Every structure is written in structure tokens, then in C-alpha cells.
mmCIF file of C-alpha atoms in Angstrom:
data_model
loop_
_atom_site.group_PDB
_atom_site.id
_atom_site.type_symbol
_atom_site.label_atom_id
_atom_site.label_comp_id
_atom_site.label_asym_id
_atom_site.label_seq_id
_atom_site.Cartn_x
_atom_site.Cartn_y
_atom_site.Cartn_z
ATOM 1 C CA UNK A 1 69.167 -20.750 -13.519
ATOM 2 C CA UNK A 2 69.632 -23.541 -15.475
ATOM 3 C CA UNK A 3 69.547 -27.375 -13.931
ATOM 4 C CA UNK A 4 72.335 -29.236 -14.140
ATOM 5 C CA UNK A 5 70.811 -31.847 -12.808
ATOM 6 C CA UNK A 6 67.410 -33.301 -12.974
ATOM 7 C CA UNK A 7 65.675 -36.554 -12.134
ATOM 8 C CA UNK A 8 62.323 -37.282 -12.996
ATOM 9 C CA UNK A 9 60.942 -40.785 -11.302
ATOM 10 C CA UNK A 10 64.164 -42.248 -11.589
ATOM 11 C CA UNK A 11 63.810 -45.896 -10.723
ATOM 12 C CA UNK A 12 66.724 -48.980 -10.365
ATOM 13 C CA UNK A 13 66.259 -52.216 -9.155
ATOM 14 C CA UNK A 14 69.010 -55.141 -9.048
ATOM 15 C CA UNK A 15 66.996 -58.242 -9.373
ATOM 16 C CA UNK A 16 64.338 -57.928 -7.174
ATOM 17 C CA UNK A 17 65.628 -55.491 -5.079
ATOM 18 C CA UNK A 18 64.263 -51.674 -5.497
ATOM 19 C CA UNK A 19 66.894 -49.449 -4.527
ATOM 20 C CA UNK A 20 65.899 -46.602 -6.200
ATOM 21 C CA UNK A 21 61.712 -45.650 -6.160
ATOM 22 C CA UNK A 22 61.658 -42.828 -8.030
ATOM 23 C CA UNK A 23 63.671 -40.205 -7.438
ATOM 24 C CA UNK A 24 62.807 -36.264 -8.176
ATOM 25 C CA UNK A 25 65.043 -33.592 -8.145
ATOM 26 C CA UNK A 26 66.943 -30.938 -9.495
ATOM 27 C CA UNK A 27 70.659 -29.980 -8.853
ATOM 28 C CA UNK A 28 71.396 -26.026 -10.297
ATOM 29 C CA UNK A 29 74.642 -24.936 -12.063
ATOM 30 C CA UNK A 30 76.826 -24.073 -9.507
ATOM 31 C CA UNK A 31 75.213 -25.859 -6.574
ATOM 32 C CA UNK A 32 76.948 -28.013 -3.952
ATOM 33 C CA UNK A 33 74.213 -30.476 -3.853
ATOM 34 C CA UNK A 34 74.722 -33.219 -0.512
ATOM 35 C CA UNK A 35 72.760 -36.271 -0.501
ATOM 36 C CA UNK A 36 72.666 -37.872 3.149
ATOM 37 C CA UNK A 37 71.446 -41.222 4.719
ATOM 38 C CA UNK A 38 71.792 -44.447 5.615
ATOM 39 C CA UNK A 39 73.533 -47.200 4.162
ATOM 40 C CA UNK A 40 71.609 -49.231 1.397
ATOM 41 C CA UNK A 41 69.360 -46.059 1.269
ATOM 42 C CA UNK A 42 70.486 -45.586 -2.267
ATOM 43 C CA UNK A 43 72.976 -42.524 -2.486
ATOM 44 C CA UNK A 44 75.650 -43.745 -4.091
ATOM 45 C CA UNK A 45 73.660 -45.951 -6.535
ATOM 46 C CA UNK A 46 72.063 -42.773 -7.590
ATOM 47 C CA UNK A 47 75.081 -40.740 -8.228
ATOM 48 C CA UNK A 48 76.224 -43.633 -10.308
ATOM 49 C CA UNK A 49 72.945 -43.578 -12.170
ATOM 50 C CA UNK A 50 74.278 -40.015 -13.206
ATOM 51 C CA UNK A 51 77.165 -40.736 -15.350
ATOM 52 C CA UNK A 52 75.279 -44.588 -16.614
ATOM 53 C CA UNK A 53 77.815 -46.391 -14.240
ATOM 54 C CA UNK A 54 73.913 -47.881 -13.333
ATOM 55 C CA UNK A 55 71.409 -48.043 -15.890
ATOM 56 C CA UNK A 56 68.203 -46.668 -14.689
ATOM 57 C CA UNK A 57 65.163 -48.694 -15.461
ATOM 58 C CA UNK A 58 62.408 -45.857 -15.508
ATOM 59 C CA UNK A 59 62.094 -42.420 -15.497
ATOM 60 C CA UNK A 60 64.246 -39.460 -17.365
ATOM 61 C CA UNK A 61 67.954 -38.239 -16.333
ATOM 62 C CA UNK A 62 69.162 -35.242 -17.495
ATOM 63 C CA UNK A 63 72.620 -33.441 -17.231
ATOM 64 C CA UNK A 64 73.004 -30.300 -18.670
ATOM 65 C CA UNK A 65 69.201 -30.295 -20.772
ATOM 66 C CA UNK A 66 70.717 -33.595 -21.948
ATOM 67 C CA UNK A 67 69.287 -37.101 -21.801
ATOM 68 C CA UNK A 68 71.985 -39.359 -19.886
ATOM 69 C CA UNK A 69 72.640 -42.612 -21.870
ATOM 70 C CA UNK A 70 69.552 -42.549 -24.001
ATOM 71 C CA UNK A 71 68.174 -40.981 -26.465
ATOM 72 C CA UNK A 72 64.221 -39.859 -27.133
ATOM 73 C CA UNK A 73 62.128 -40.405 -30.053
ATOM 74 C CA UNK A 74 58.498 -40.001 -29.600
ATOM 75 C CA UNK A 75 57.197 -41.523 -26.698
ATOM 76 C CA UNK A 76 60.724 -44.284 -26.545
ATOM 77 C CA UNK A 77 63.625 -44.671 -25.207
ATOM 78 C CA UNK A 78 66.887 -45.941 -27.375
ATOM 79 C CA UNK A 79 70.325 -46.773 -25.611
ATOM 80 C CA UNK A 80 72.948 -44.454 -26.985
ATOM 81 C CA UNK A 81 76.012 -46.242 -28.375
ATOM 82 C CA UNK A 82 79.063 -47.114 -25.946
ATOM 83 C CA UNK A 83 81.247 -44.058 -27.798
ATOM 84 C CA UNK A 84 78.769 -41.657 -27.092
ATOM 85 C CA UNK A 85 77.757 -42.650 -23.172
ATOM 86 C CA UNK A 86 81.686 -42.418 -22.777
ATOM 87 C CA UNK A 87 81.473 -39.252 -24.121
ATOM 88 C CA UNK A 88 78.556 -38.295 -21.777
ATOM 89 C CA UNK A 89 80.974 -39.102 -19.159
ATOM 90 C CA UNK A 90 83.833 -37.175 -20.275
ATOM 91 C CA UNK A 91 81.795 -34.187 -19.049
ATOM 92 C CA UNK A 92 81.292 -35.611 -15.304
ATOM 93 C CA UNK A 93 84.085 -36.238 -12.979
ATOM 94 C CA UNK A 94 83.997 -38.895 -10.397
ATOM 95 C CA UNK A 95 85.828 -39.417 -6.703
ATOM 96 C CA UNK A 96 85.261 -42.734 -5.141
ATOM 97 C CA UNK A 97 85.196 -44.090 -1.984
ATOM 98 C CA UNK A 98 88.616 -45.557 -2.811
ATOM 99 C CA UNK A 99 90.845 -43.631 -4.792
ATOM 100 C CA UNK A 100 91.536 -46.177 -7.816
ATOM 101 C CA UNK A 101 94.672 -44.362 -8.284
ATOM 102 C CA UNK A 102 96.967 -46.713 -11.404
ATOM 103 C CA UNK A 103 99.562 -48.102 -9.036
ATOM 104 C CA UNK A 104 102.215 -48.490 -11.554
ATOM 105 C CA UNK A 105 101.788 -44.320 -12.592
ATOM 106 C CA UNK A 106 103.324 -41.264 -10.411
ATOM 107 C CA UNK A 107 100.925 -38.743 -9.370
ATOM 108 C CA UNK A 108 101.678 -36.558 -12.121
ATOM 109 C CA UNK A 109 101.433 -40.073 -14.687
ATOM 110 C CA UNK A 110 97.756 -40.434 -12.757
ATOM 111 C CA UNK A 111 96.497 -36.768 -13.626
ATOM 112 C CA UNK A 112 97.992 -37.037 -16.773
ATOM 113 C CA UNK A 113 96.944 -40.018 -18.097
ATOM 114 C CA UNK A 114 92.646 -39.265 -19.259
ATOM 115 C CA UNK A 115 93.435 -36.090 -21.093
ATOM 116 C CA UNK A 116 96.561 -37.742 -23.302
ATOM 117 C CA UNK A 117 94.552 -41.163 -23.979
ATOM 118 C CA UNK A 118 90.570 -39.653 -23.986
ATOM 119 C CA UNK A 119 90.866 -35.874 -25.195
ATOM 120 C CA UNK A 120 94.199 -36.363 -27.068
ATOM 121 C CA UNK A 121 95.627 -33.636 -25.035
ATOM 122 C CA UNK A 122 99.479 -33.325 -25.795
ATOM 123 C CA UNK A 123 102.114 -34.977 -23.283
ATOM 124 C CA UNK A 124 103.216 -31.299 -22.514
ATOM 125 C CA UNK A 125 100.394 -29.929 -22.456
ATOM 126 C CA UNK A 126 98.652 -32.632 -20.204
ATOM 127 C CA UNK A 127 101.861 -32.308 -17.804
ATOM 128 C CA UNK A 128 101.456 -28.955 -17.891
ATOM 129 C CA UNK A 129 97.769 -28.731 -16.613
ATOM 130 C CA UNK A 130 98.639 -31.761 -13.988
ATOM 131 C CA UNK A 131 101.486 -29.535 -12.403
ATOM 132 C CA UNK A 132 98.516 -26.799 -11.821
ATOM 133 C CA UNK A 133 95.999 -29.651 -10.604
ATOM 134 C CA UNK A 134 98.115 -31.425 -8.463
ATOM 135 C CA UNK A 135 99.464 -27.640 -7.082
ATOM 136 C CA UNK A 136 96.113 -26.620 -6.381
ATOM 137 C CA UNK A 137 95.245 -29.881 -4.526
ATOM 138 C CA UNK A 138 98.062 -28.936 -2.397
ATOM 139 C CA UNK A 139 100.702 -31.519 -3.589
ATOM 140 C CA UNK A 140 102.916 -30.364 -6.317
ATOM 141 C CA UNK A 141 105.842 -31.698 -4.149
ATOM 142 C CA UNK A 142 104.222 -34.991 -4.148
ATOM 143 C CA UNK A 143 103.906 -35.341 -8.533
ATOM 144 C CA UNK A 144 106.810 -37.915 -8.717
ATOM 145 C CA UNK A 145 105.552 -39.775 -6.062
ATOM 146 C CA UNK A 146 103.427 -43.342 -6.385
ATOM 147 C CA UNK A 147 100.157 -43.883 -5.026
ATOM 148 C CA UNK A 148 101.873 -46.296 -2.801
ATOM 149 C CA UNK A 149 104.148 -43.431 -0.924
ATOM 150 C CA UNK A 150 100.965 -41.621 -0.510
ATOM 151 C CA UNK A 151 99.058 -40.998 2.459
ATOM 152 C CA UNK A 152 95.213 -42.212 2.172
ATOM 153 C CA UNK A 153 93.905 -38.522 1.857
ATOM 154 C CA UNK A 154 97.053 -37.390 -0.364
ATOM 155 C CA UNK A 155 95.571 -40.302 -2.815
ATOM 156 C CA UNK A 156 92.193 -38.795 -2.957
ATOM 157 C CA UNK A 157 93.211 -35.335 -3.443
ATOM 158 C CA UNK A 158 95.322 -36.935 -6.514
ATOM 159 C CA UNK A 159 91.777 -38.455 -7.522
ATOM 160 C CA UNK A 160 90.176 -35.387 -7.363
ATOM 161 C CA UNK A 161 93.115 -33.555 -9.726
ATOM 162 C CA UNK A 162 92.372 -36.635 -11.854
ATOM 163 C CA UNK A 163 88.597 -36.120 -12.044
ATOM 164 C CA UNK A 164 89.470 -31.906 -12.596
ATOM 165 C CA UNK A 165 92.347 -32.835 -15.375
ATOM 166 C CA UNK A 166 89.448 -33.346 -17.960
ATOM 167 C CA UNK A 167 87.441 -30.212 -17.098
ATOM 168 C CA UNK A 168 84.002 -31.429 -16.162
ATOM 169 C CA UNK A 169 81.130 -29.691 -15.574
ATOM 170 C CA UNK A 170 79.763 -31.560 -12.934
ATOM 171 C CA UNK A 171 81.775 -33.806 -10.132
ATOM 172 C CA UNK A 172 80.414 -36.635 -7.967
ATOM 173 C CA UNK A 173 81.779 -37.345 -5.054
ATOM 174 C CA UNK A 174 80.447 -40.387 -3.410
ATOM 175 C CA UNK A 175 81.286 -40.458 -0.035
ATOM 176 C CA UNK A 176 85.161 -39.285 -0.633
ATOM 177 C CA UNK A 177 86.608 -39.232 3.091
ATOM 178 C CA UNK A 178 85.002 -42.439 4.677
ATOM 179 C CA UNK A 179 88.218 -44.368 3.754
ATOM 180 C CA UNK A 180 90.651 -42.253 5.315
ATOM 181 C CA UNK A 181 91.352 -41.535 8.516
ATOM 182 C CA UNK A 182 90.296 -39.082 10.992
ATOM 183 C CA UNK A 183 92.867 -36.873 10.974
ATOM 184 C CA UNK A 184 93.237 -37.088 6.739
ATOM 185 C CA UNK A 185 89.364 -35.858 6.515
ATOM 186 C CA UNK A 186 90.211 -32.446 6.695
ATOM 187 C CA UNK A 187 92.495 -32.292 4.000
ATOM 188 C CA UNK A 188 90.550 -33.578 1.302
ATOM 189 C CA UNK A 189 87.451 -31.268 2.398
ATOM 190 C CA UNK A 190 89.596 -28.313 2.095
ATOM 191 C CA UNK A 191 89.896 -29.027 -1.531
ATOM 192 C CA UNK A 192 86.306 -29.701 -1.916
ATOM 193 C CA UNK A 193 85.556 -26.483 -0.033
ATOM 194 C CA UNK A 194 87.887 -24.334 -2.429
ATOM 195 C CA UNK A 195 85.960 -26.184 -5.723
ATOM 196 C CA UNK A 196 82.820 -24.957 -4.266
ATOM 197 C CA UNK A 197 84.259 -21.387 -3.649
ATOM 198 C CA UNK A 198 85.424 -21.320 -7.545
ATOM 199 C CA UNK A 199 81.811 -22.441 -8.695
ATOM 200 C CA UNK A 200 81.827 -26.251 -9.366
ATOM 201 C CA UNK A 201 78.483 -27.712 -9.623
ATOM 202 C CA UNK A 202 79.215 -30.815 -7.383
ATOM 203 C CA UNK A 203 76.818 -33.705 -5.705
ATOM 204 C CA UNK A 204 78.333 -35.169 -2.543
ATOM 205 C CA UNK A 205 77.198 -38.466 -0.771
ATOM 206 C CA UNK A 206 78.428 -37.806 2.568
ATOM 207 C CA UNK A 207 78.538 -38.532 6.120
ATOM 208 C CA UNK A 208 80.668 -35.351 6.683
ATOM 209 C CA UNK A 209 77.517 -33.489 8.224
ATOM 210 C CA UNK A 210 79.540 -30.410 9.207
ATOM 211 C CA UNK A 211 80.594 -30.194 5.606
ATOM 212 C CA UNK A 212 77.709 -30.161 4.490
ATOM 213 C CA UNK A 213 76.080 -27.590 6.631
ATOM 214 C CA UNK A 214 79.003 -25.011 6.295
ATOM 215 C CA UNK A 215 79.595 -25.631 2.455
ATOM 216 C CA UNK A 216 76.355 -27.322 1.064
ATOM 217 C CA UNK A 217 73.874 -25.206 -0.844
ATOM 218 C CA UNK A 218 71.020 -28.232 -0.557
ATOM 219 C CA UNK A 219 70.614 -31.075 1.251
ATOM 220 C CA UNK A 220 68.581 -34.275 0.130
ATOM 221 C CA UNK A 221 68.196 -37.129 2.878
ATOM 222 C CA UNK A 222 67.456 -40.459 1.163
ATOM 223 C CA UNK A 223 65.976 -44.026 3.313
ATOM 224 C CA UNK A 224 64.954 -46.802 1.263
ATOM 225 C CA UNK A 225 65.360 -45.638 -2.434
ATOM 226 C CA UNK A 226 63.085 -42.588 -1.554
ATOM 227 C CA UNK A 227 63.950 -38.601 -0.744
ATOM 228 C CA UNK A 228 62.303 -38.399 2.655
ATOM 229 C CA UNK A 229 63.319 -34.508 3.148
ATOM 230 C CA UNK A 230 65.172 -32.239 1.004
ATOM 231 C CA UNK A 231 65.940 -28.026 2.027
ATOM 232 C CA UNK A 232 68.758 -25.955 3.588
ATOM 233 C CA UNK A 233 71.163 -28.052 4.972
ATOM 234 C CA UNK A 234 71.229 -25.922 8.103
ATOM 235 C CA UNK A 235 67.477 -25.984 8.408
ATOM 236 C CA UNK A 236 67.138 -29.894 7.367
ATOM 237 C CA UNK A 237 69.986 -30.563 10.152
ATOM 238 C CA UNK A 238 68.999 -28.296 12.909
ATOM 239 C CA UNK A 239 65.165 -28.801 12.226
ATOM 240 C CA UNK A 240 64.431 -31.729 10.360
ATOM 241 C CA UNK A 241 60.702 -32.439 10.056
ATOM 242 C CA UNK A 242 60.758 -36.168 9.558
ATOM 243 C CA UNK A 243 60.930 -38.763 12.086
ATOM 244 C CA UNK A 244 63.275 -40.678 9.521
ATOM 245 C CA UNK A 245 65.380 -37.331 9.483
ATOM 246 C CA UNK A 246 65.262 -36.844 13.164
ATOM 247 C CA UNK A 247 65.830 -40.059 13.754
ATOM 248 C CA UNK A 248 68.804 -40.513 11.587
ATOM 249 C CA UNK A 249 70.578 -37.063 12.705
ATOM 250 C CA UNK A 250 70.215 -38.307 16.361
ATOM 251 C CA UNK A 251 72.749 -40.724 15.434
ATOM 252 C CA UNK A 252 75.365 -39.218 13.624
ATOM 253 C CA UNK A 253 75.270 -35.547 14.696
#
């Protein structure tokens, strides 16, 4: 099995500030891959290093055997060109904490929009493809509709047909239900749950723990720009063998 994934010593700092201290590991093709922790432990900076949101300042990222925003010759490392990072990114899909949905679009306008102004998709084909998304994300009664007469978690599963409209490889979900509420959760896992069922190599900074146990195929818990455990999600969550880990699960589980 191929990686589609892998860090090697990956290292960021803003300013002063380490977040991440060199991070190893490997995410496989077809892998639901959860990172857990606490806040500021740096999960989310991490998925962000993935598609060059952050720049890392050491180590080697790779997605798909391929160098993410740099390129190697010899023993250095040269920046790849704005054009080509973006199309790096083309390849990765992204959900946010907040759904950064275009206000002034419909649903359908929303889904639409990347493959028509990045890929050069035709309009009918584009609307085409949305209708499926934004059917298979449970909503295809909701495509004329503006983010603003949408319910927190119907706006995320829009994201997510966003981030699928451009056929990635990989999506990264960084912690995709903590702005909704309670009872919206379950919704937006569902669709997450049926992605993983059809194969989607995803990474997902979560708190959702029981999502992670029932759908996760590894589990990384992260403190202080480190991995501190990494396994099974059910063995990591019933047995964790850190006092970080156990420490942290008292709390949340």
C-alpha cells in the first residue's frame, strides 16, 4: 500500500512559537486517518501544512510520492511557483471549521463554482455533477437555497460537496462539526461515514471521539507540536498508554 501521506520531521514555528516539533507519520490510500488533542496542540496547523495553507520550516511532506510545495534538487529545497502549489491543492479537498460557503451563491452556485473557474469544467457539466454532490450529501432539495436559509450542518455538508466537486484524492477535515450544534453533528458525520465506506483517503481533526472509534482506521493524539501516541483508535481510546493520553481521554470521553 502506497502512502498518501507522509511526514518526515515536519517542523513550523510562528515567530518564536514551535507548534509543530517534528512530526512523523504516514497516512495510507484509503485510510480514515483522526488526529486528536488538545487545543494549541497543533492539529489543525498540521493539516494545513498539508495542502501549503502553512509553510513548513523543516522536514519533507509528501502527498501522493509527491513533494508538497517544494521541489528537491540535491541536498535543497526550492519553493514551487504559486500556479503549481495551487495545483498541488487542486488534488486535496478541505472542510473547515466554518463552512466559508460564498454568501451571494445558491448551494448549487457554491458546488459549482471551483470546477467552472479552476478545472474549466462546463456550466452543464459542473451543474450536472453538483446535482449528484449535493444529492448525495443529502440536500438536493436544498440546491436553490443560500447559505443564509441553511441550517449550520446543511452548510457544511454543502462544503463538503464543494471540497468533492473537484475530485480530490485526499480530504481534510479539520474539526468539521465543532461549529454546529448538538443535534446538527450527526448529520454531517453521516456523510463523512458514507465517504469512508466508498474509499476516501481522509485526515480528520476531531473531537468527535465516537467517530473516530467506529469509523477511524488510525488514530494519532498530538500535545504540544508532538505525536504522543498513535494505534487503533479503539485500542488508543480504551487503553491508551500515555499519561498525556489518559489524561486527556478522562476529559472528553
Amino acid at each position: 500500500m502506497n502512502a498518501m501521506v507522509k511526514a518526515e520531521g515536519v517542523r513550523k514555528s510562528f515567530g518564536a512559537v514551535q507548534v509543530l516539533k517534528g512530526i512523523d507519520l504516514e497516512v495510507q490510500t484509503g485510510e480514515v486517518f483522526c488526529l486528536i488533542g488538545p487545543s494549541g496542540s497543533g492539529k489543525s496547523t498540521f493539516l494545513r501544512c498539508i495542502n501549503h495553507l502553512e509553510k513548513i520550516n523543516a522536514g519533507r511532506l509528501y502527498v501522493d510520492g509527491e513533494l508538497v510545495g517544494y521541489r528537491q534538487k540535491g541536498d535543497k529545497l526550492y519553493e514551487l511557483k504559486d500556479s503549481e502549489v495551487a495545483q498541488q491543492r487542486r488534488e486535496i479537498g478541505m472542510v473547515f471549521q466554518r463552512f466559508n460557503l460564498f454568501p451571494h451563491m445558491t448551494a448549487l452556485e457554491n458546488v459549482m463554482e471551483a470546477p467552472v473557474q479552476v478545472k474549466g469544467t462546463s456550466k452543464a457539466q459542473a451543474k450536472e455533477r453538483a446535482r449528484e454532490l449535493l444529492d448525495r450529501v443529502g440536500l438536493a432539495d436544498k440546491a436553490g437555497n443560500y447559505p443564509s436559509q441553511l441550517s449550520g450542518g446543511q452548510q457544511q455538508r454543502v462544503a463538503i460537496a464543494r471540497a468533492l466537486a473537484m475530485d480530490p484524492k485526499l480530504m481534510l477535515f479539520d474539526e468539521p462539526t465543532s461549529a454546529l450544534d448538538p443535534e446538527l453533528v450527526g448529520e454531517v458525520l453521516d456523510v463523512m461515514r458514507d465517504l469512508a465506506e466508498d474509499g476516501m483517503t481522509m485526515i480528520v481533526v476531531t473531537h468527535e471521539m465516537g467517530f473516530a472509534r467506529e469509523v477511524g482506521d488510525s488514530l494519532v493524539f498530538m500535545d504540544d507540536g508532538v505525536v504522543v501516541e498513535a494505534g487503533r483508535p479503539r485500542e488508543v481510546l480504551t487503553n491508551p498508554q500515555h499519561d498525556r493520553t489518559k489524561s486527556f481521554l478522562s476529559k472528553v470521553l
